[in-house]
Tab-separated table of C-alpha atoms in Angstrom:
chain	number	residue	atom	x	y	z
O	950	MET	CA	0.000	0.000	0.000
O	951	LYS	CA	1.251	3.475	-0.764
O	952	PRO	CA	2.597	5.548	2.141
O	953	VAL	CA	0.345	7.990	3.979
O	954	LYS	CA	1.677	11.536	4.007
O	955	VAL	CA	1.075	13.741	7.030
O	956	GLY	CA	1.249	17.509	7.500
O	957	ILE	CA	1.723	18.804	11.053
O	958	CYS	CA	0.346	22.265	11.769
O	959	GLY	CA	2.010	23.499	14.929
O	960	LEU	CA	5.371	22.241	16.166
O	961	GLY	CA	5.163	23.258	19.813
O	962	THR	CA	5.138	20.847	22.748
O	963	VAL	CA	2.547	18.427	21.360
O	964	GLY	CA	3.509	18.954	17.719
O	965	GLY	CA	7.137	18.298	18.553
O	966	GLY	CA	6.189	15.193	20.501
O	967	THR	CA	4.101	13.946	17.584
O	968	PHE	CA	6.955	14.545	15.137
O	969	ASN	CA	9.384	12.654	17.377
O	970	VAL	CA	7.062	9.689	17.967
O	971	LEU	CA	6.351	9.350	14.239
O	972	THR	CA	10.065	9.372	13.401
O	973	LYS	CA	11.391	7.367	16.363
O	974	ASN	CA	8.764	4.606	16.100
O	975	ALA	CA	8.381	4.692	12.301
O	976	LYS	CA	8.973	0.973	11.753
O	977	GLU	CA	6.618	-0.131	14.546
O	978	ILE	CA	3.973	2.332	13.363
O	979	ALA	CA	4.237	1.044	9.771
O	980	ARG	CA	3.758	-2.521	11.048
O	981	ARG	CA	0.598	-1.475	12.875
O	982	ALA	CA	-0.801	0.691	10.081
O	983	GLY	CA	0.043	-1.684	7.266
O	984	ARG	CA	1.783	1.104	5.397
O	985	GLU	CA	4.481	3.679	5.911
O	986	ILE	CA	3.520	7.024	7.471
O	987	ILE	CA	5.662	9.904	6.288
O	988	ILE	CA	5.858	13.450	7.631
O	989	GLU	CA	5.605	15.439	4.398
O	990	GLN	CA	5.591	19.010	5.742
O	991	VAL	CA	5.354	20.932	9.021
O	992	THR	CA	4.509	24.452	10.091
O	993	LEU	CA	7.457	25.926	11.954
O	994	ARG	CA	7.309	29.554	13.036
O	995	ARG	CA	10.184	29.285	15.500
O	996	PRO	CA	12.749	26.536	16.089
O	997	ASN	CA	11.831	23.740	18.513
O	998	PRO	CA	15.110	22.520	20.053
O	999	ALA	CA	13.493	19.159	20.860
O	1000	VAL	CA	12.865	18.408	17.163
O	1001	ASP	CA	15.242	17.717	14.284
O	1002	THR	CA	13.367	18.609	11.084
O	1003	THR	CA	16.292	17.818	8.783
O	1004	GLY	CA	14.959	16.394	5.526
O	1005	VAL	CA	11.370	17.532	6.151
O	1006	LYS	CA	9.765	20.479	4.372
O	1007	THR	CA	9.026	23.379	6.734
O	1008	THR	CA	7.031	26.559	6.299
O	1009	ALA	CA	5.774	29.429	8.411
O	1010	ASP	CA	2.511	29.461	6.447
O	1011	VAL	CA	0.071	26.960	7.911
O	1012	PHE	CA	-2.156	27.124	4.833
O	1013	GLU	CA	0.721	26.053	2.621
O	1014	VAL	CA	0.559	22.754	4.527
O	1015	VAL	CA	-3.241	22.596	4.356
O	1016	ASN	CA	-3.209	23.170	0.593
O	1017	ASN	CA	-0.329	20.804	-0.168
O	1018	PRO	CA	-1.852	18.285	-2.632
O	1019	ASP	CA	0.565	15.531	-1.566
O	1020	ILE	CA	-0.700	15.477	2.037
O	1021	ASP	CA	-3.395	12.978	3.075
O	1022	ILE	CA	-3.806	13.846	6.783
O	1023	ILE	CA	-3.623	17.271	8.428
O	1024	VAL	CA	-2.634	17.227	12.108
O	1025	GLU	CA	-3.929	20.409	13.775
O	1026	LEU	CA	-1.939	21.199	16.934
O	1027	ILE	CA	-2.230	24.985	16.965
O	1028	GLY	CA	-4.914	25.276	19.647
O	1029	GLY	CA	-7.547	27.940	20.184
O	1030	TYR	CA	-10.653	28.743	18.170
O	1031	THR	CA	-9.658	31.040	15.315
O	1032	ILE	CA	-6.795	29.966	13.037
O	1033	ALA	CA	-7.262	26.365	14.145
O	1034	LYS	CA	-10.863	26.333	12.945
O	1035	ASP	CA	-9.872	27.816	9.588
O	1036	VAL	CA	-7.161	25.171	9.234
O	1037	VAL	CA	-9.540	22.310	9.997
O	1038	MET	CA	-12.337	23.562	7.762
O	1039	SER	CA	-9.921	24.246	4.886
O	1040	ALA	CA	-8.399	20.793	5.242
O	1041	ILE	CA	-11.860	19.215	5.085
O	1042	GLU	CA	-12.765	21.294	2.047
O	1043	ASN	CA	-9.583	20.006	0.404
O	1044	GLY	CA	-10.711	16.429	1.052
O	1045	LYS	CA	-8.085	15.712	3.710
O	1046	HIS	CA	-8.581	13.768	6.924
O	1047	VAL	CA	-7.894	15.682	10.153
O	1048	VAL	CA	-6.377	14.731	13.492
O	1049	THR	CA	-6.626	17.295	16.284
O	1050	ALA	CA	-5.834	17.610	19.990
O	1051	ASN	CA	-7.942	20.757	20.246
O	1052	LYS	CA	-10.646	20.151	22.872
O	1053	ALA	CA	-11.900	23.744	22.796
O	1054	LEU	CA	-12.410	23.604	19.036
O	1055	ILE	CA	-14.291	20.291	19.166
O	1056	ALA	CA	-16.420	21.244	22.188
O	1057	VAL	CA	-17.520	24.566	20.697
O	1058	TYR	CA	-17.491	23.964	16.907
O	1059	GLY	CA	-17.566	20.177	16.676
O	1060	GLU	CA	-21.086	19.975	15.260
O	1061	GLU	CA	-20.163	22.261	12.358
O	1062	ILE	CA	-16.837	20.520	11.758
O	1063	PHE	CA	-18.305	17.006	11.781
O	1064	ALA	CA	-21.111	17.987	9.417
O	1065	ALA	CA	-18.576	19.394	6.956
O	1066	ALA	CA	-16.423	16.264	7.247
O	1067	GLU	CA	-19.342	13.923	6.622
O	1068	ALA	CA	-20.389	15.941	3.578
O	1069	LYS	CA	-16.867	15.546	2.165
O	1070	GLY	CA	-16.499	11.893	3.151
O	1071	VAL	CA	-13.461	12.485	5.388
O	1072	SER	CA	-12.800	11.834	9.065
O	1073	VAL	CA	-11.926	14.123	11.977
O	1074	THR	CA	-10.353	12.277	14.909
O	1075	TYR	CA	-9.700	13.806	18.325
O	1076	GLU	CA	-8.537	11.193	20.850
O	1077	ALA	CA	-5.844	13.563	22.138
O	1078	ALA	CA	-8.412	16.261	22.948
O	1079	VAL	CA	-9.378	14.556	26.230
O	1080	ALA	CA	-7.064	13.221	28.956
O	1081	GLY	CA	-3.856	13.209	26.911
O	1082	GLY	CA	-2.392	9.723	26.761
O	1083	ILE	CA	-5.455	7.941	28.193
O	1084	PRO	CA	-7.399	6.388	25.272
O	1085	ILE	CA	-10.705	7.309	26.885
O	1086	ILE	CA	-12.529	8.277	23.687
O	1087	LYS	CA	-11.723	4.953	22.044
O	1088	ALA	CA	-12.677	3.157	25.254
O	1089	ILE	CA	-16.143	4.723	25.340
O	1090	ARG	CA	-16.749	4.792	21.587
O	1091	GLU	CA	-15.530	1.287	20.826
O	1092	GLY	CA	-14.611	-0.742	23.916
O	1093	LEU	CA	-17.853	0.092	25.754
O	1094	ALA	CA	-20.080	0.237	22.668
O	1095	ALA	CA	-22.304	-2.596	23.970
O	1096	ASN	CA	-23.219	-0.600	27.067
O	1097	ARG	CA	-25.793	1.984	27.915
O	1098	ILE	CA	-23.563	4.478	29.709
O	1099	ASN	CA	-25.173	5.597	32.972
O	1100	TRP	CA	-22.634	8.138	34.210
O	1101	LEU	CA	-19.031	9.217	34.034
O	1102	ALA	CA	-16.800	11.292	36.276
O	1103	GLY	CA	-13.320	12.496	35.574
O	1104	ILE	CA	-10.265	14.272	36.890
O	1105	ILE	CA	-9.567	15.757	33.485
O	1106	ASN	CA	-7.292	18.669	34.330
O	1107	GLY	CA	-3.913	17.849	35.837
O	1108	THR	CA	-3.257	21.380	37.100
O	1109	GLY	CA	-6.307	21.363	39.365
O	1110	ASN	CA	-5.498	17.870	40.595
O	1111	PHE	CA	-1.941	18.885	41.443
O	1112	ILE	CA	-3.159	21.905	43.409
O	1113	LEU	CA	-5.742	19.963	45.441
O	1114	THR	CA	-3.229	17.169	46.114
O	1115	GLU	CA	-0.696	19.646	47.498
O	1116	MET	CA	-3.366	21.347	49.598
O	1117	ARG	CA	-4.349	17.995	51.120
O	1118	ASP	CA	-0.867	16.542	51.640
O	1119	LYS	CA	0.851	19.682	52.906
O	1120	GLY	CA	-1.938	21.919	54.233
O	1121	ARG	CA	-1.041	24.699	51.792
O	1122	ASP	CA	-3.489	27.292	50.491
O	1123	PHE	CA	-4.652	27.639	46.904
O	1124	ALA	CA	-2.654	30.750	45.939
O	1125	ASP	CA	0.614	29.284	47.238
O	1126	VAL	CA	0.256	26.022	45.306
O	1127	LEU	CA	-0.905	27.797	42.152
O	1128	ALA	CA	2.292	29.868	42.141
O	1129	GLU	CA	4.344	26.659	42.362
O	1130	ALA	CA	2.287	25.036	39.577
O	1131	GLN	CA	3.078	28.012	37.350
O	1132	ALA	CA	6.786	27.818	38.218
O	1133	LEU	CA	6.814	24.090	37.361
O	1134	GLY	CA	5.031	24.683	34.058
O	1135	TYR	CA	1.851	22.843	35.109
O	1136	ALA	CA	-0.198	26.048	34.933
O	1137	GLU	CA	-0.166	28.885	32.410
O	1138	ALA	CA	0.659	32.477	33.319
O	1139	ASP	CA	-3.101	33.018	33.017
O	1140	PRO	CA	-4.424	29.868	34.730
O	1141	THR	CA	-8.124	30.676	34.279
O	1142	PHE	CA	-8.927	27.819	31.886
O	1143	ASP	CA	-7.407	25.283	34.275
O	1144	VAL	CA	-8.410	26.425	37.744
O	1145	GLU	CA	-11.867	27.730	36.842
O	1146	GLY	CA	-12.857	24.509	35.101
O	1147	ILE	CA	-13.186	25.749	31.511
O	1148	ASP	CA	-10.619	23.274	30.173
O	1149	ALA	CA	-12.360	20.418	32.002
O	1150	ALA	CA	-15.752	21.579	30.713
O	1151	HIS	CA	-14.516	21.357	27.116
O	1152	LYS	CA	-13.385	17.780	27.734
O	1153	LEU	CA	-16.527	16.772	29.644
O	1154	THR	CA	-18.687	18.090	26.803
O	1155	ILE	CA	-16.896	15.781	24.370
O	1156	LEU	CA	-17.025	12.737	26.659
O	1157	SER	CA	-20.732	13.208	27.334
O	1158	SER	CA	-21.576	13.435	23.651
O	1159	ILE	CA	-19.848	10.166	22.805
O	1160	ALA	CA	-21.182	8.481	25.959
O	1161	TYR	CA	-24.867	9.269	25.367
O	1162	GLY	CA	-25.084	10.143	21.668
O	1163	ILE	CA	-26.153	13.736	22.296
O	1164	PRO	CA	-25.117	17.013	20.643
O	1165	LEU	CA	-22.033	18.839	21.871
O	1166	GLN	CA	-23.446	21.375	24.348
O	1167	PHE	CA	-20.526	23.198	25.955
O	1168	GLN	CA	-22.671	26.305	26.412
O	1169	HIS	CA	-24.884	24.377	28.860
O	1170	CYS	CA	-22.095	22.881	30.973
O	1171	TYR	CA	-22.099	24.252	34.536
O	1172	THR	CA	-18.567	25.289	35.463
O	1173	GLU	CA	-17.092	26.149	38.860
O	1174	GLY	CA	-13.425	26.449	39.766
O	1175	ILE	CA	-11.310	25.520	42.771
O	1176	SER	CA	-10.003	28.947	43.767
O	1177	LYS	CA	-12.395	29.154	46.731
O	1178	VAL	CA	-11.502	25.760	48.215
O	1179	ALA	CA	-9.893	26.484	51.596
O	1180	PRO	CA	-7.364	24.312	53.471
O	1181	GLU	CA	-9.902	23.743	56.257
O	1182	ASP	CA	-12.392	22.299	53.750
O	1183	VAL	CA	-9.753	19.822	52.599
O	1184	GLU	CA	-9.020	18.938	56.236
O	1185	TYR	CA	-12.675	18.508	57.211
O	1186	ALA	CA	-13.328	16.391	54.125
O	1187	GLU	CA	-10.560	14.015	55.252
O	1188	GLU	CA	-12.028	13.890	58.741
O	1189	LEU	CA	-15.391	12.885	57.272
O	1190	GLY	CA	-13.844	10.181	55.080
O	1191	TYR	CA	-13.833	12.115	51.796
O	1192	ARG	CA	-11.394	13.783	49.436
O	1193	ILE	CA	-11.969	16.881	47.337
O	1194	LYS	CA	-11.350	16.535	43.604
O	1195	HIS	CA	-12.107	18.915	40.738
O	1196	LEU	CA	-14.423	16.612	38.818
O	1197	GLY	CA	-16.255	16.736	35.543
O	1198	ILE	CA	-19.476	14.815	36.135
O	1199	SER	CA	-22.048	13.689	33.608
O	1200	ARG	CA	-25.052	11.540	34.419
O	1201	ARG	CA	-28.035	10.269	32.444
O	1202	THR	CA	-31.313	10.934	34.286
O	1203	ASP	CA	-35.006	10.637	33.472
O	1204	ARG	CA	-35.206	14.433	33.171
O	1205	GLY	CA	-32.093	15.019	31.100
O	1206	ILE	CA	-28.298	14.964	31.302
O	1207	ASP	CA	-26.197	16.329	34.158
O	1208	LEU	CA	-23.217	18.207	32.744
O	1209	ARG	CA	-21.116	19.935	35.383
O	1210	VAL	CA	-17.575	20.701	36.511
O	1211	HIS	CA	-16.954	21.705	40.130
O	1212	PRO	CA	-15.024	20.839	43.299
O	1213	THR	CA	-16.495	17.555	44.525
O	1214	MET	CA	-16.188	15.556	47.720
O	1215	ILE	CA	-15.955	11.833	46.993
O	1216	PRO	CA	-15.493	8.922	49.416
O	1217	GLU	CA	-11.796	8.288	50.040
O	1218	HIS	CA	-12.184	4.551	49.306
O	1219	ARG	CA	-13.170	5.224	45.702
O	1220	PRO	CA	-10.239	4.405	43.355
O	1221	ILE	CA	-10.482	7.782	41.606
O	1222	ALA	CA	-10.066	9.534	44.971
O	1223	LYS	CA	-6.533	8.093	45.158
O	1224	VAL	CA	-5.412	9.577	41.815
O	1225	ASP	CA	-3.082	12.419	42.776
O	1226	GLY	CA	-0.643	14.925	41.334
O	1227	VAL	CA	-0.920	15.843	37.664
O	1228	LEU	CA	-2.476	12.524	36.646
O	1229	ASN	CA	-5.883	12.346	34.970
O	1230	ALA	CA	-8.514	9.677	35.625
O	1231	VAL	CA	-11.970	8.905	34.256
O	1232	THR	CA	-14.530	6.518	35.739
O	1233	VAL	CA	-17.238	5.305	33.366
O	1234	ASN	CA	-20.263	3.269	34.480
O	1235	GLY	CA	-21.992	1.081	31.901
O	1236	ASP	CA	-25.061	-1.065	32.478
O	1237	ALA	CA	-23.309	-4.273	31.401
O	1238	VAL	CA	-19.708	-3.695	32.484
O	1239	GLY	CA	-20.281	-1.737	35.704
O	1240	ASP	CA	-17.573	0.694	36.824
O	1241	THR	CA	-14.394	1.066	34.760
O	1242	LEU	CA	-11.446	3.318	35.568
O	1243	TYR	CA	-8.855	4.804	33.217
O	1244	VAL	CA	-5.762	6.500	34.667
O	1245	GLY	CA	-2.713	8.091	33.097
O	1246	ALA	CA	-0.859	11.203	32.061
O	1247	GLY	CA	-3.305	13.825	30.857
O	1248	ALA	CA	-0.846	16.196	29.207
O	1249	GLY	CA	2.720	16.551	28.013
O	1250	ALA	CA	4.558	15.962	24.746
O	1251	GLY	CA	4.829	12.170	24.895
O	1252	PRO	CA	1.424	11.189	26.310
O	1253	THR	CA	-0.544	13.539	24.048
O	1254	ALA	CA	1.541	12.576	21.021
O	1255	SER	CA	0.727	8.938	21.797
O	1256	ALA	CA	-2.964	9.721	21.288
O	1257	VAL	CA	-2.367	11.867	18.195
O	1258	VAL	CA	-0.312	9.166	16.486
O	1259	ALA	CA	-2.859	6.487	17.417
O	1260	ASP	CA	-5.457	8.506	15.490
O	1261	ILE	CA	-3.106	8.826	12.528
O	1262	ILE	CA	-2.623	5.044	12.526
O	1263	ASP	CA	-6.385	4.464	12.647
O	1264	LEU	CA	-6.874	6.743	9.654
O	1265	ALA	CA	-4.041	5.070	7.753
O	1266	ARG	CA	-5.692	1.682	8.287
O	1267	THR	CA	-9.119	2.771	7.046
O	1268	MET	CA	-8.644	5.700	4.679
O	1269	ASP	CA	-9.113	3.536	1.576
O	1270	ALA	CA	-12.320	1.997	2.931
O	1271	PRO	CA	-15.731	3.518	2.100
O	1272	ALA	CA	-16.863	6.285	4.466
O	1273	SER	CA	-19.704	4.071	5.703
O	1274	ALA	CA	-17.131	1.709	7.228
O	1275	SER	CA	-15.763	4.304	9.657
O	1276	VAL	CA	-17.092	5.016	13.146
O	1277	ASN	CA	-19.370	8.057	13.273
O	1278	HIS	CA	-17.693	11.132	14.760
O	1279	LEU	CA	-19.829	10.933	17.923
O	1280	ALA	CA	-20.063	7.126	17.782
O	1281	PHE	CA	-23.841	7.026	17.161
O	1282	ASP	CA	-25.588	6.893	13.795
O	1283	THR	CA	-28.432	8.979	15.228
O	1284	ILE	CA	-28.026	11.749	17.782
O	1285	ASP	CA	-30.682	12.286	20.479
O	1286	ASP	CA	-31.341	15.935	21.252
O	1287	VAL	CA	-31.600	15.397	25.009
O	1288	ARG	CA	-31.686	18.486	27.209
O	1289	VAL	CA	-28.885	19.319	29.619
O	1290	LEU	CA	-30.293	20.034	33.073
O	1291	PRO	CA	-29.697	23.520	34.462
O	1292	ILE	CA	-27.696	23.301	37.675
O	1293	GLU	CA	-30.755	24.328	39.713
O	1294	GLN	CA	-32.440	21.044	38.748
O	1295	VAL	CA	-29.477	18.785	39.479
O	1296	GLU	CA	-29.711	16.518	42.525
O	1297	THR	CA	-26.655	15.830	44.651
O	1298	ALA	CA	-25.560	15.750	48.285
O	1299	TYR	CA	-23.772	18.686	49.896
O	1300	TYR	CA	-21.061	19.668	52.331
O	1301	LEU	CA	-21.761	22.967	54.098
O	1302	ARG	CA	-19.342	24.934	56.270
O	1303	ILE	CA	-21.025	27.698	58.224
O	1304	GLN	CA	-19.246	30.161	60.480
O	1305	VAL	CA	-21.580	31.234	63.299
O	1306	GLN	CA	-21.765	32.996	66.623
O	1307	ASP	CA	-21.039	30.396	69.277
O	1308	ARG	CA	-24.269	30.648	71.229
O	1309	THR	CA	-27.336	28.626	72.127
O	1310	GLY	CA	-30.001	28.041	69.466
O	1311	VAL	CA	-27.869	28.624	66.389
O	1312	LEU	CA	-27.755	24.991	65.341
O	1313	ALA	CA	-31.504	24.629	65.858
O	1314	SER	CA	-32.159	27.605	63.573
O	1315	ILE	CA	-30.021	26.112	60.814
O	1316	ALA	CA	-31.625	22.689	61.199
O	1317	THR	CA	-35.081	24.267	60.925
O	1318	ILE	CA	-34.167	26.042	57.675
O	1319	LEU	CA	-32.916	22.782	56.189
O	1320	SER	CA	-35.923	20.792	57.397
O	1321	GLN	CA	-38.383	23.285	55.908
O	1322	ARG	CA	-36.865	22.559	52.499
O	1323	GLU	CA	-36.811	18.774	52.999
O	1324	ILE	CA	-33.022	18.689	53.298
O	1325	ASN	CA	-31.936	15.809	55.510
O	1326	ILE	CA	-28.697	15.902	57.497
O	1327	GLU	CA	-26.376	12.897	57.202
O	1328	ALA	CA	-23.539	14.107	59.451
O	1329	LEU	CA	-22.749	17.161	61.558
O	1330	ILE	CA	-19.600	18.420	63.251
O	1331	GLN	CA	-19.158	21.559	65.333
O	1332	LYS	CA	-15.667	23.020	65.541
O	1333	GLU	CA	-15.061	25.437	68.392
O	1334	GLY	CA	-12.842	28.437	67.773
O	1335	PRO	CA	-10.081	29.637	70.117
O	1336	GLU	CA	-11.210	30.497	73.649
O	1337	ASP	CA	-11.058	34.219	72.923
O	1338	ASP	CA	-13.041	33.801	69.667
O	1339	ALA	CA	-16.847	33.946	69.801
O	1340	LEU	CA	-17.153	32.123	66.464
O	1341	ALA	CA	-17.553	28.415	65.709
O	1342	GLN	CA	-17.649	26.361	62.523
O	1343	ILE	CA	-20.599	24.082	61.803
O	1344	ILE	CA	-19.905	21.353	59.235
O	1345	ILE	CA	-22.920	19.583	57.706
O	1346	LEU	CA	-23.231	16.739	55.218
O	1347	THR	CA	-26.659	16.394	53.635
O	1348	HIS	CA	-28.482	13.716	51.703
O	1349	ARG	CA	-29.250	14.253	48.003
O	1350	VAL	CA	-31.490	17.204	47.233
O	1351	GLU	CA	-32.267	19.435	44.264
O	1352	GLU	CA	-29.840	22.339	43.973
O	1353	GLN	CA	-32.595	24.951	43.951
O	1354	LYS	CA	-33.689	23.896	47.428
O	1355	MET	CA	-30.122	24.129	48.647
O	1356	ASP	CA	-29.777	27.599	47.093
O	1357	GLU	CA	-32.854	28.711	49.040
O	1358	ALA	CA	-31.571	27.170	52.273
O	1359	ILE	CA	-28.148	28.790	51.984
O	1360	ALA	CA	-29.715	32.182	51.270
O	1361	ALA	CA	-31.869	31.821	54.406
O	1362	ILE	CA	-28.940	30.697	56.582
O	1363	GLU	CA	-26.862	33.673	55.457
O	1364	THR	CA	-29.605	36.072	56.613
O	1365	LEU	CA	-29.473	34.770	60.199
O	1366	ASP	CA	-27.911	37.303	62.535
O	1367	SER	CA	-25.829	34.485	64.004
O	1368	THR	CA	-24.188	33.641	60.648
O	1369	HIS	CA	-20.816	35.210	59.980
O	1370	GLY	CA	-19.937	35.620	56.287
O	1371	LYS	CA	-20.888	33.353	53.401
O	1372	VAL	CA	-21.734	29.667	53.601
O	1373	THR	CA	-19.193	27.392	51.912
O	1374	ARG	CA	-20.836	24.752	49.712
O	1375	ILE	CA	-19.130	21.758	48.072
O	1376	ARG	CA	-21.148	19.144	46.237
O	1377	VAL	CA	-20.789	15.517	47.336
O	1378	GLU	CA	-20.907	12.519	44.973
O	1379	HIS	CA	-20.701	8.876	46.011
O	1380	LEU	CA	-20.243	7.721	42.389
O	1381	ASP	CA	-22.750	4.907	42.491
C-alpha cells in the first residue's frame, strides 16, 4: 500500500512530541498501520530545540501545509478557536482527513466541523483532545459500545489535581500552590482555563456526547473552579472520610443529562479519589460492564503525542475503505437531542461549612431552615474556635437534594444574625 503523508500544523510541545514519535517509532507504526507514514511538511514559526526537522519540508505558512496536494492527513496542533478552525475547515474542504488535539475547538465547533467532514467523506479524529495519553474516547466509543452508559466522572485537568493534592498533603493554600504550579510549568501564566474549570468543561462536553449520543453542548455545561476551596475544607473532608477533587461529572437521568464541573467531595475509598498529582482519571459506568477506571498522564509531549499518532494510525488503516465503514464522529448513527439540566435542577448531596456565633439556638435555627426545604442531614460536626473567639464552625453533610432547594436554604442561613460571612458549599458525589 502506498505511504500515507502527514502535514503537522504546529510544532510546539505536542507537535514536537508527535513529530518525534512518528520518526522514532516509524517501523513499529508502519507494522501497525500496514503502510508507511511519512511526515511530508510541518509548520514551523520558531525553532523547537526538541525536534530535528532535517529532511522535512518546513514553512511558516500553515495554509501552505493545508493546501499541499501531496498530504493525506492534516494534524492540527495549533490550539484555540480562530486559526485552528480555519485550518480544519480548509483541510476538510480540500478532502483531507484531520487529526486534532484541540478540545476547545471540538467542544464549541464540533457539530459544524463534523457535518462538513461527513459531507466531504473524510474523518476528523480527536482522541488527544481529552485526557492526553489515556485512550478514553476509544474506550467509550468502541470498547464500551455494547453498554448503555449511565454516568461518568473524571479528573480531566492535571493542574487542578496537582493543586488539590498539594493542599491535602501539605496543608497549603490555593494561591501558594498555584504559584508553584506556574513555576513548574503545570499552569499557564493566566491559569483561568485550568483552575476555573473551563478546560475540564470542554473535555466533559466531548465525553458526554460520545457516551450518550447527544449534541455537543458546551454552552450548557455548569462550570465552577477551585479557587475558593480552603485548606480547612480539605481537612474537614478528610475527617469525614472524603477527598476533594475537581471533577467533571455527567449523568443520564429521566429528566435530562447532568453536565457539570466543580469541586467535589468523593469517598476516600473510591479508586479515583486516590489519583493524585498531575495525573488524569476517568470513571465510566456502563449497564453491562459496571464501573471502569482509566488513569494516566493527561498532558505533556509524549502522552498527548501517543494519542495523536494512534489517530493517525487508525486513519491510515481505514482511509481507503468507504466512508460508511468508519465510526461516526460521535459514535452514534443517530443523535438524540436530550436536554442538559440547568444546575438548579441537578440533585446531589452537599457539604456545608457555616461560620456562626457560638451561642445557644444557632444549630436549631439552621436545622429548621434545612428541614423546611426537605433537606436531611447525614452528618454534623461543630468546631469550636479559640477560647477568645466567639465564632464556631458548623460542618454539615446532607443527603441528596435538588440544587434549587439548597440555594434557598443557603440564602436563608446567610440572613441569620448568628451567621458570619458566606456559607461554603461543596457538592458531594458517592459515584454509584
